[in-house]
CSV table of C-alpha atoms in Angstrom, one decimal:
chain,number,residue,atom,x,y,z
A,1,MET,CA,-18.7,-4.9,-11.7
A,2,LEU,CA,-15.8,-6.2,-13.8
A,3,CYS,CA,-17.1,-4.6,-16.9
A,4,VAL,CA,-17.4,-1.2,-15.2
A,5,ALA,CA,-13.9,-1.7,-13.8
A,6,LEU,CA,-12.5,-2.5,-17.3
A,7,VAL,CA,-14.2,0.6,-18.8
A,8,MET,CA,-12.6,2.7,-16.0
A,9,LEU,CA,-9.2,1.2,-16.7
A,10,ARG,CA,-9.5,2.2,-20.4
A,11,ARG,CA,-10.0,5.8,-19.3
A,12,ILE,CA,-7.0,5.9,-17.0
A,13,ASP,CA,-4.0,7.6,-18.5
A,14,VAL,CA,-1.0,5.6,-17.5
A,15,SER,CA,1.5,7.6,-19.6
A,16,ALA,CA,1.9,10.0,-16.8
A,17,PHE,CA,3.1,7.3,-14.4
A,18,ARG,CA,6.7,6.0,-14.0
A,19,SER,CA,7.4,3.0,-16.2
A,20,GLU,CA,9.5,0.5,-14.3
A,21,GLN,CA,9.1,-3.2,-14.4
A,22,PRO,CA,9.4,-4.6,-10.9
A,23,SER,CA,10.8,-8.1,-10.7
A,24,LEU,CA,8.5,-11.1,-10.1
A,25,THR,CA,10.1,-11.4,-6.6
A,26,GLN,CA,9.2,-7.8,-5.8
A,27,LEU,CA,5.7,-8.2,-7.0
A,28,ILE,CA,5.2,-11.4,-5.1
A,29,ALA,CA,6.6,-9.8,-2.0
A,30,VAL,CA,4.0,-7.1,-2.2
A,31,VAL,CA,1.2,-9.7,-2.7
A,32,GLY,CA,2.7,-11.6,0.3
A,33,ASP,CA,2.7,-8.4,2.4
A,34,ALA,CA,-1.0,-7.8,1.7
B,1,MET,CA,19.5,-14.5,6.6
B,2,THR,CA,20.1,-18.1,5.8
B,3,PHE,CA,17.8,-20.1,3.6
B,4,LEU,CA,16.8,-22.4,6.5
B,5,LYS,CA,15.6,-19.4,8.5
B,6,ASN,CA,13.6,-18.3,5.4
B,7,ILE,CA,12.0,-21.7,5.3
B,8,ARG,CA,11.2,-21.5,9.0
B,9,LEU,CA,9.6,-18.1,8.4
B,10,GLY,CA,7.6,-19.7,5.6
B,11,LEU,CA,6.4,-22.4,7.9
B,12,LEU,CA,4.7,-19.7,10.0
B,13,HIS,CA,2.9,-18.5,6.9
B,14,VAL,CA,2.0,-22.1,6.1
B,15,ALA,CA,0.7,-22.7,9.7
B,16,VAL,CA,-1.8,-19.9,9.3
B,17,ALA,CA,-2.8,-21.0,5.8
B,18,VAL,CA,-3.4,-24.6,7.0
B,19,SER,CA,-5.9,-23.4,9.6
B,20,LEU,CA,-7.6,-21.1,7.1
B,21,VAL,CA,-8.2,-23.3,4.1
B,22,PRO,CA,-10.8,-25.6,5.8
B,23,ILE,CA,-12.9,-22.6,6.6
B,24,THR,CA,-12.8,-20.9,3.2
B,25,GLY,CA,-12.8,-24.2,1.2
B,26,VAL,CA,-15.0,-26.6,3.3
B,27,LEU,CA,-17.0,-24.9,6.0
B,28,ASN,CA,-18.5,-22.2,3.7
B,29,ARG,CA,-20.1,-25.0,1.7
B,30,ILE,CA,-21.2,-27.0,4.7
B,31,MET,CA,-22.8,-23.9,6.3
B,32,ILE,CA,-24.6,-22.8,3.2
B,33,HIS,CA,-25.5,-26.0,1.4
B,34,GLU,CA,-25.7,-28.7,4.1
B,35,LEU,CA,-26.8,-26.6,7.1
B,36,GLY,CA,-28.9,-24.1,5.1
B,37,ILE,CA,-27.4,-21.0,6.8
B,38,LEU,CA,-27.9,-17.7,4.9
B,39,ALA,CA,-24.9,-17.0,2.6
B,40,THR,CA,-24.8,-13.3,3.8
B,41,LEU,CA,-24.3,-14.5,7.3
B,42,VAL,CA,-21.6,-17.0,6.3
B,43,ALA,CA,-19.8,-14.3,4.3
B,44,GLY,CA,-20.1,-11.9,7.2
B,45,LEU,CA,-18.3,-14.5,9.5
B,46,ILE,CA,-15.7,-15.5,7.0
B,47,ILE,CA,-14.6,-11.9,6.3
B,48,VAL,CA,-13.9,-11.2,10.0
B,49,PRO,CA,-10.1,-11.4,9.5
B,50,HIS,CA,-10.4,-8.8,6.7
B,51,LEU,CA,-12.6,-6.6,8.8
B,52,LEU,CA,-10.0,-6.6,11.5
B,53,SER,CA,-7.0,-6.1,9.2
B,54,PRO,CA,-6.7,-2.3,9.9
B,55,ALA,CA,-5.7,-3.3,13.5
B,56,GLN,CA,-2.5,-4.7,12.0
B,57,VAL,CA,-0.9,-1.3,12.2
B,58,TRP,CA,-1.7,-0.9,15.8
B,59,ILE,CA,-0.6,-4.5,16.7
B,60,GLY,CA,2.7,-3.9,14.8
B,61,GLN,CA,3.4,-0.7,16.6
B,62,TYR,CA,2.6,-2.3,20.0
B,63,SER,CA,4.9,-5.2,19.4
B,64,ASP,CA,7.6,-2.8,18.1
B,65,ASN,CA,7.6,-1.1,21.5
B,66,HIS,CA,6.6,-3.8,23.9
B,67,PRO,CA,9.0,-6.8,23.7
B,68,LEU,CA,8.2,-9.6,26.1
B,69,TRP,CA,11.0,-11.5,27.8
B,70,GLY,CA,13.4,-10.0,25.4
B,71,TYR,CA,11.5,-11.1,22.3
B,72,ARG,CA,9.8,-8.4,20.1
B,73,ARG,CA,7.9,-10.8,17.8
B,74,THR,CA,7.9,-14.4,19.1
B,75,PRO,CA,5.3,-14.1,21.9
B,76,TYR,CA,2.9,-12.3,19.5
B,77,ILE,CA,3.4,-14.8,16.7
B,78,ALA,CA,2.8,-17.7,19.2
B,79,ALA,CA,-0.3,-16.1,20.6
B,80,GLY,CA,-1.6,-15.3,17.1
B,81,ILE,CA,-1.1,-18.9,15.9
B,82,VAL,CA,-2.7,-20.4,19.0
B,83,LEU,CA,-5.7,-18.1,18.6
B,84,CYS,CA,-5.9,-18.7,14.9
B,85,ALA,CA,-5.6,-22.5,15.0
B,86,GLY,CA,-7.8,-22.7,18.2
B,87,GLY,CA,-10.5,-20.4,16.8
B,88,ALA,CA,-10.5,-22.2,13.4
B,89,THR,CA,-10.7,-25.6,15.1
B,90,LEU,CA,-13.9,-24.5,16.9
B,91,THR,CA,-15.6,-23.1,13.9
B,92,PRO,CA,-17.4,-26.3,12.8
B,93,TRP,CA,-18.9,-26.8,16.3
B,94,ALA,CA,-20.2,-23.2,16.1
B,95,ALA,CA,-21.7,-23.8,12.7
B,96,LEU,CA,-23.3,-27.1,13.8
B,97,LEU,CA,-24.7,-25.3,16.9
B,98,MET,CA,-26.1,-22.5,14.7
B,99,ALA,CA,-28.0,-25.1,12.6
B,100,ALA,CA,-29.3,-26.8,15.8
B,101,ASN,CA,-30.1,-23.7,17.9
B,102,PHE,CA,-29.7,-20.5,15.9
B,103,TRP,CA,-29.3,-17.6,18.3
B,104,PRO,CA,-27.0,-19.2,20.9
B,105,GLY,CA,-25.1,-20.7,17.9
B,106,LEU,CA,-24.8,-17.4,16.2
B,107,LEU,CA,-23.4,-15.8,19.4
B,108,VAL,CA,-20.8,-18.6,19.8
B,109,ALA,CA,-20.0,-18.4,16.0
B,110,VAL,CA,-19.3,-14.6,16.3
B,111,LEU,CA,-17.0,-15.2,19.3
B,112,VAL,CA,-15.2,-18.1,17.6
B,113,PHE,CA,-14.7,-16.3,14.3
B,114,LEU,CA,-13.5,-13.2,16.2
B,115,VAL,CA,-10.9,-15.3,18.0
B,116,TRP,CA,-9.8,-16.7,14.7
B,117,GLY,CA,-9.7,-13.3,13.0
B,118,VAL,CA,-7.7,-11.7,15.9
B,119,GLY,CA,-5.3,-14.6,15.9
B,120,PHE,CA,-4.9,-14.3,12.1
B,121,ASN,CA,-4.0,-10.6,12.1
B,122,LEU,CA,-1.8,-10.9,15.2
B,123,ALA,CA,0.2,-13.8,13.7
B,124,VAL,CA,0.4,-12.3,10.1
B,125,VAL,CA,1.6,-8.8,11.1
B,126,SER,CA,4.1,-10.2,13.6
B,127,TYR,CA,5.8,-12.7,11.4
B,128,LEU,CA,5.9,-10.3,8.5
B,129,SER,CA,7.6,-7.9,10.9
B,130,LEU,CA,10.0,-10.7,12.0
B,131,ALA,CA,10.8,-11.3,8.3
B,132,SER,CA,11.8,-7.6,8.0
B,133,ASP,CA,13.8,-7.7,11.3
B,134,LEU,CA,15.8,-10.8,10.1
B,135,SER,CA,16.3,-9.8,6.5
B,136,GLU,CA,18.8,-7.2,5.1
B,137,GLU,CA,17.0,-4.6,3.0
B,138,TYR,CA,18.1,-6.2,-0.2
B,139,GLN,CA,16.9,-9.7,0.9
B,140,ARG,CA,13.4,-8.7,2.0
B,141,SER,CA,11.6,-9.2,-1.3
B,142,ARG,CA,13.1,-12.7,-1.7
B,143,THR,CA,12.3,-13.6,1.9
B,144,ILE,CA,8.6,-12.7,1.5
B,145,ALA,CA,8.4,-14.3,-2.0
B,146,VAL,CA,9.7,-17.6,-0.6
B,147,MET,CA,7.1,-17.4,2.2
B,148,TRP,CA,4.3,-16.7,-0.2
B,149,PHE,CA,5.2,-19.6,-2.5
B,150,MET,CA,5.3,-21.9,0.5
B,151,MET,CA,1.9,-20.6,1.6
B,152,ILE,CA,0.2,-20.9,-1.8
B,153,THR,CA,1.6,-24.4,-2.2
B,154,SER,CA,0.3,-25.4,1.3
B,155,VAL,CA,-3.2,-24.0,0.3
B,156,ILE,CA,-3.3,-26.3,-2.7
B,157,VAL,CA,-2.0,-29.3,-0.7
B,158,THR,CA,-4.3,-28.7,2.2
B,159,ALA,CA,-7.3,-28.4,-0.1
B,160,ILE,CA,-6.5,-31.7,-1.7
B,161,LEU,CA,-5.9,-33.5,1.6
B,162,ALA,CA,-9.0,-32.0,3.3
B,163,GLY,CA,-11.1,-33.0,0.3
B,164,ARG,CA,-9.8,-36.6,0.5
B,165,ALA,CA,-10.4,-36.8,4.2
B,166,LEU,CA,-14.0,-35.7,3.7
B,167,ASP,CA,-14.8,-38.2,0.9
B,168,GLU,CA,-17.9,-39.2,2.8
B,169,TYR,CA,-19.1,-36.1,4.7
B,170,SER,CA,-20.4,-36.4,8.3
B,171,PRO,CA,-20.3,-33.8,11.1
B,172,GLU,CA,-17.9,-36.1,13.0
B,173,LYS,CA,-15.5,-36.2,10.1
B,174,LEU,CA,-15.8,-32.5,9.6
B,175,THR,CA,-14.7,-31.8,13.2
B,176,GLN,CA,-11.9,-34.3,12.9
B,177,VAL,CA,-10.5,-32.6,9.8
B,178,PHE,CA,-10.6,-29.2,11.6
B,179,MET,CA,-8.9,-30.7,14.7
B,180,THR,CA,-6.2,-32.2,12.5
B,181,SER,CA,-5.6,-29.0,10.6
B,182,GLY,CA,-5.5,-27.1,13.9
B,183,ALA,CA,-2.9,-29.6,15.3
B,184,VAL,CA,-0.8,-29.5,12.1
B,185,SER,CA,-0.9,-25.7,12.2
B,186,LEU,CA,0.3,-25.6,15.8
B,187,VAL,CA,3.1,-28.1,15.1
B,188,LEU,CA,4.3,-26.2,12.0
B,189,GLY,CA,4.1,-23.0,14.1
B,190,ILE,CA,6.4,-24.5,16.8
B,191,ILE,CA,8.9,-25.9,14.3
B,192,GLY,CA,9.0,-22.5,12.5
B,193,LEU,CA,9.1,-20.3,15.6
B,194,VAL,CA,11.2,-21.9,18.4
B,195,GLY,CA,14.7,-20.2,18.4
B,196,LEU,CA,14.1,-18.2,15.2
B,197,GLU,CA,14.2,-14.8,16.8
B,198,PRO,CA,17.4,-13.8,18.6
B,199,ARG,CA,16.8,-12.5,22.2
B,200,ASN,CA,17.2,-8.8,22.8
B,201,ALA,CA,18.0,-8.2,19.2
B,202,LYS,CA,18.7,-4.6,18.1
B,203,VAL,CA,16.6,-3.9,15.0
B,204,SER,CA,15.9,-0.7,13.1
B,205,LEU,CA,12.1,-0.2,13.0
B,206,ASP,CA,10.4,1.0,9.8
B,207,THR,CA,7.6,3.6,10.0
B,208,ARG,CA,4.2,1.9,10.0
B,209,HIS,CA,1.5,3.5,7.9
B,210,SER,CA,-2.2,3.4,8.9
B,211,ALA,CA,-4.8,2.5,6.4
B,212,ALA,CA,-6.0,6.1,6.5
B,213,GLU,CA,-2.5,7.5,5.7
B,214,ALA,CA,-2.2,5.1,2.8
B,215,ILE,CA,-5.6,6.0,1.3
B,216,ARG,CA,-4.8,9.8,1.8
B,217,ALA,CA,-1.6,9.4,-0.1
B,218,VAL,CA,-3.4,7.7,-3.0
B,219,ILE,CA,-6.4,10.0,-3.3
B,220,ALA,CA,-4.1,13.1,-3.3
B,221,LYS,CA,-3.4,12.2,-7.0
B,222,PRO,CA,-6.4,12.3,-9.3
B,223,GLU,CA,-5.2,9.6,-11.6
B,224,ALA,CA,-4.2,7.4,-8.7
B,225,ARG,CA,-7.7,8.0,-7.1
B,226,ARG,CA,-9.4,6.8,-10.2
B,227,PHE,CA,-7.1,3.8,-10.3
B,228,PHE,CA,-7.9,3.0,-6.7
B,229,VAL,CA,-11.7,3.0,-7.4
B,230,TYR,CA,-11.1,0.8,-10.4
B,231,LEU,CA,-8.9,-1.6,-8.3
B,232,MET,CA,-11.6,-1.9,-5.6
B,233,LEU,CA,-14.2,-2.8,-8.2
B,234,MET,CA,-12.0,-5.2,-10.0
B,235,LEU,CA,-10.8,-7.0,-6.9
B,236,ALA,CA,-14.3,-7.1,-5.3
B,237,ALA,CA,-15.7,-8.7,-8.5
B,238,ILE,CA,-12.9,-11.2,-8.8
B,239,LEU,CA,-12.4,-12.1,-5.1
B,240,GLY,CA,-16.1,-12.0,-4.2
B,241,GLN,CA,-16.5,-15.7,-5.4
B,242,ASP,CA,-14.6,-17.0,-2.4
B,243,VAL,CA,-17.5,-17.8,-0.2
B,244,LEU,CA,-19.9,-19.0,-2.9
B,245,LEU,CA,-17.8,-21.1,-5.2
B,246,GLU,CA,-18.1,-24.4,-3.3
B,247,PRO,CA,-21.8,-24.1,-2.4
B,248,PHE,CA,-22.5,-23.3,-6.0
B,249,GLY,CA,-20.7,-26.5,-7.1
B,250,ALA,CA,-22.7,-28.5,-4.5
B,251,GLN,CA,-26.1,-27.1,-5.5
B,252,ALA,CA,-25.7,-26.8,-9.2
B,253,PHE,CA,-23.9,-30.1,-9.9
B,254,ASN,CA,-24.4,-32.1,-6.7
B,255,MET,CA,-20.6,-32.2,-6.2
B,256,SER,CA,-19.3,-34.0,-3.1
B,257,VAL,CA,-17.5,-32.2,-0.3
B,258,ARG,CA,-14.3,-33.7,-1.7
B,259,GLU,CA,-14.9,-32.3,-5.2
B,260,THR,CA,-15.8,-28.8,-4.0
B,261,THR,CA,-12.9,-28.6,-1.6
B,262,GLN,CA,-10.5,-29.4,-4.4
B,263,LEU,CA,-11.9,-26.4,-6.4
B,264,THR,CA,-9.7,-24.3,-4.1
B,265,ALA,CA,-6.7,-26.2,-5.4
B,266,THR,CA,-7.8,-25.7,-9.1
B,267,TRP,CA,-8.2,-21.9,-8.5
B,268,GLY,CA,-5.0,-21.5,-6.6
B,269,GLY,CA,-2.9,-23.6,-9.0
B,270,ALA,CA,-4.2,-21.6,-12.0
B,271,THR,CA,-3.5,-18.3,-10.2
B,272,LEU,CA,0.1,-19.4,-9.4
B,273,VAL,CA,0.8,-20.5,-13.0
B,274,ALA,CA,-0.6,-17.1,-14.3
B,275,LEU,CA,1.5,-15.2,-11.8
B,276,LEU,CA,4.7,-16.9,-13.0
B,277,LEU,CA,3.8,-16.7,-16.6
B,278,GLN,CA,3.0,-13.0,-16.4
B,279,GLY,CA,6.0,-12.1,-14.3
B,280,LEU,CA,8.5,-14.2,-16.3
B,281,VAL,CA,7.2,-14.1,-19.9
B,282,LEU,CA,4.2,-11.9,-20.7
B,283,SER,CA,5.6,-8.8,-19.0
B,284,ARG,CA,8.3,-8.7,-21.7
B,285,PHE,CA,5.9,-8.5,-24.6
B,286,MET,CA,2.8,-6.7,-23.1
B,287,SER,CA,2.3,-3.4,-21.5
B,288,LYS,CA,1.0,-3.4,-17.9
B,289,LYS,CA,-2.3,-1.8,-18.9
B,290,ALA,CA,-2.8,-4.4,-21.7
B,291,GLY,CA,-2.0,-7.1,-19.2
B,292,ALA,CA,-4.5,-5.7,-16.6
B,293,THR,CA,-7.1,-5.6,-19.4
B,294,LEU,CA,-6.3,-9.2,-20.4
B,295,GLY,CA,-6.5,-10.4,-16.8
B,296,GLY,CA,-9.9,-8.6,-16.3
B,297,ILE,CA,-11.3,-10.0,-19.5
B,298,LEU,CA,-10.2,-13.6,-18.7
B,299,ALA,CA,-11.6,-13.3,-15.2
B,300,SER,CA,-14.9,-12.0,-16.6
B,301,LEU,CA,-15.0,-14.8,-19.1
B,302,GLY,CA,-14.3,-17.3,-16.2
B,303,LEU,CA,-17.2,-15.8,-14.2
B,304,PHE,CA,-19.5,-15.8,-17.2
B,305,LEU,CA,-18.7,-19.5,-17.9
B,306,ILE,CA,-19.2,-20.4,-14.3
B,307,GLY,CA,-22.7,-18.9,-14.5
B,308,LEU,CA,-23.4,-20.5,-17.9
B,309,SER,CA,-22.3,-23.9,-16.5
B,310,GLY,CA,-25.1,-23.6,-13.9
B,311,VAL,CA,-27.7,-22.7,-16.5
B,312,ILE,CA,-26.8,-25.6,-18.9
B,313,ALA,CA,-26.0,-27.9,-16.0
B,314,SER,CA,-22.5,-28.7,-17.3
B,315,GLN,CA,-19.9,-29.7,-14.7
B,316,ALA,CA,-17.5,-30.3,-17.5
B,317,LEU,CA,-17.6,-26.5,-18.1
B,318,PHE,CA,-17.6,-25.5,-14.5
B,319,VAL,CA,-14.1,-26.7,-13.4
B,320,PRO,CA,-12.2,-25.3,-16.5
B,321,ALA,CA,-14.1,-22.0,-15.9
B,322,ILE,CA,-12.8,-21.9,-12.3
B,323,ALA,CA,-9.2,-22.5,-13.7
B,324,LEU,CA,-9.8,-19.6,-16.2
B,325,LEU,CA,-11.0,-17.3,-13.4
B,326,GLY,CA,-7.9,-18.2,-11.3
B,327,PHE,CA,-5.7,-17.6,-14.3
B,328,GLY,CA,-7.3,-14.2,-15.0
B,329,THR,CA,-6.9,-13.3,-11.3
B,330,GLY,CA,-3.2,-14.1,-11.4
B,331,ILE,CA,-2.6,-12.0,-14.5
B,332,ALA,CA,-4.7,-9.1,-13.2
B,333,THR,CA,-3.0,-9.2,-9.8
B,334,THR,CA,0.6,-8.8,-11.1
B,335,THR,CA,-0.2,-6.2,-13.7
B,336,ASN,CA,-2.4,-4.0,-11.5
B,337,LEU,CA,0.2,-4.2,-8.7
B,338,ALA,CA,2.9,-3.1,-11.2
B,339,LEU,CA,0.7,-0.2,-12.4
B,340,MET,CA,0.1,0.8,-8.8
B,341,LEU,CA,3.8,0.9,-8.0
B,342,ASP,CA,4.3,3.0,-11.1
B,343,MET,CA,2.1,5.7,-9.7
B,344,THR,CA,4.2,6.5,-6.7
B,345,THR,CA,7.6,8.0,-6.0
B,346,PRO,CA,10.3,5.8,-4.5
B,347,GLU,CA,9.8,7.6,-1.2
B,348,GLN,CA,6.1,6.8,-1.1
B,349,VAL,CA,6.3,3.1,-2.1
B,350,GLY,CA,5.5,2.0,1.5
B,351,LEU,CA,2.3,4.0,1.5
B,352,PHE,CA,1.1,2.7,-1.9
B,353,ILE,CA,1.9,-0.9,-0.8
B,354,GLY,CA,-0.3,-0.2,2.2
B,355,ALA,CA,-3.0,1.1,0.0
B,356,TRP,CA,-2.9,-2.2,-2.0
B,357,GLY,CA,-3.4,-4.1,1.2
B,358,VAL,CA,-6.3,-1.9,2.1
B,359,ALA,CA,-7.9,-2.4,-1.3
B,360,ASP,CA,-7.3,-6.1,-1.2
B,361,SER,CA,-8.9,-6.5,2.3
B,362,ALA,CA,-11.8,-4.1,1.6
B,363,ALA,CA,-12.5,-5.7,-1.7
B,364,ARG,CA,-12.5,-9.3,-0.3
B,365,GLY,CA,-14.9,-8.2,2.5
B,366,LEU,CA,-17.2,-6.1,0.3
B,367,GLY,CA,-17.1,-8.6,-2.6
B,368,ASN,CA,-18.0,-11.6,-0.5
B,369,LEU,CA,-20.7,-9.8,1.5
B,370,LEU,CA,-22.3,-8.5,-1.7
B,371,ALA,CA,-22.1,-12.0,-3.4
B,372,GLY,CA,-23.7,-13.6,-0.3
B,373,ALA,CA,-26.5,-10.9,-0.2
B,374,VAL,CA,-27.2,-11.2,-3.9
B,375,ARG,CA,-27.4,-15.0,-3.7
B,376,ASP,CA,-29.8,-14.8,-0.7
B,377,LEU,CA,-32.0,-12.1,-2.3
B,378,ALA,CA,-32.1,-13.9,-5.7
B,379,GLY,CA,-33.0,-17.1,-3.9
B,380,LEU,CA,-35.8,-15.3,-2.0
B,381,ALA,CA,-37.1,-13.6,-5.1
B,382,LEU,CA,-37.2,-16.8,-7.2
B,383,GLY,CA,-38.7,-18.5,-4.2
B,384,SER,CA,-38.2,-22.2,-4.8
B,385,ALA,CA,-35.4,-24.7,-4.2
B,386,SER,CA,-35.2,-25.6,-7.8
B,387,ALA,CA,-34.7,-22.0,-8.7
B,388,SER,CA,-31.9,-21.7,-6.3
B,389,ALA,CA,-29.2,-23.0,-8.6
B,390,MET,CA,-30.4,-20.5,-11.2
B,391,SER,CA,-30.2,-17.7,-8.7
B,392,ARG,CA,-26.6,-18.5,-8.0
B,393,SER,CA,-25.9,-18.5,-11.7
B,394,LEU,CA,-27.4,-15.1,-12.0
B,395,CYS,CA,-25.4,-14.0,-9.0
B,396,TRP,CA,-22.2,-15.1,-10.8
B,397,LYS,CA,-23.1,-13.1,-13.8
B,398,VAL,CA,-23.8,-10.0,-11.8
């Protein structure tokens, strides 16, 4: 499953996305919310 | 919000975690290895909180609009922690009853795990809502981050202490450990909760998004849709080990209850270190996609080495492999989360965060159920007790 996931990730074009680096606090807050 | 209030909110998170760790770190092993209950069934019971998690939106909306005695969150948090701690305390009795008298035991187990799952979701959504009520907008991330750090630290400490208490396993000791963790959970809940929420407080309520709304927002964008499928696969593969890790250690290496319980601490500690390392250092040098790939590769390597350790019967390889899996999980979590936030507009961030929660819960549920089923089917196909350890190794590799 992980191998399939990694192949899928290679094909996803992330250049179209925004490119912001959220702070560690923001990321942990989202993990905590989940 | 003052730091003391933040710590008290964190104690509520810790109270729930303290009641949870003995189930996911001890009882899974006892049920599968000592009591011989099917791993699929054990996984099905342990994922109950995740199966019920879509109800969090409804619970949150209800508590938003139905304050009790002037308190919007306190009664729901109290009820949640009582149900969560109470349900968790009863789980070993249900497991022992299942082993002695299967069908009545299964009925009791389903009820007890449902009580635990309802309590878990009731408490979690209510104290996260209280955290939002008590924090200014700019403080909220810090508030939740402090709560999360307290929770993950308590998971590690609880795993170590529960493992020590069960140095020599017996059903009596098992129930004592669960009663103690339940009592500690209630005490922490009381310390955290009493007087924390102001009575008749006026708060501005955020819009709550259902799981369906969150998923609709994600699948509307083709690239985000592909990413969501990838995320589900990745999380299910990484998190699906939760139910099987300890029974695997017991069967493949004859590890004691103490040793397997402390695997949770190894995994959690490595995840925490990776999360900090990625967030503070690696993110400066590495793109998010490269970081996500690295996290996935490290986790795959960890899973492969766990499988290999069973095949060559090397406990010396098993424990570092778990640390590697935890480390890869930490890197993958932060980088994928950052990628997911990149896909959305600032107005839709709430929906995408909701989608992350949906993916996390669904992947944990699906991954654990699948891992349990593969383990049981492989054991059945290979047919003998001696082949069982091998079947688990195969399962890890899958």
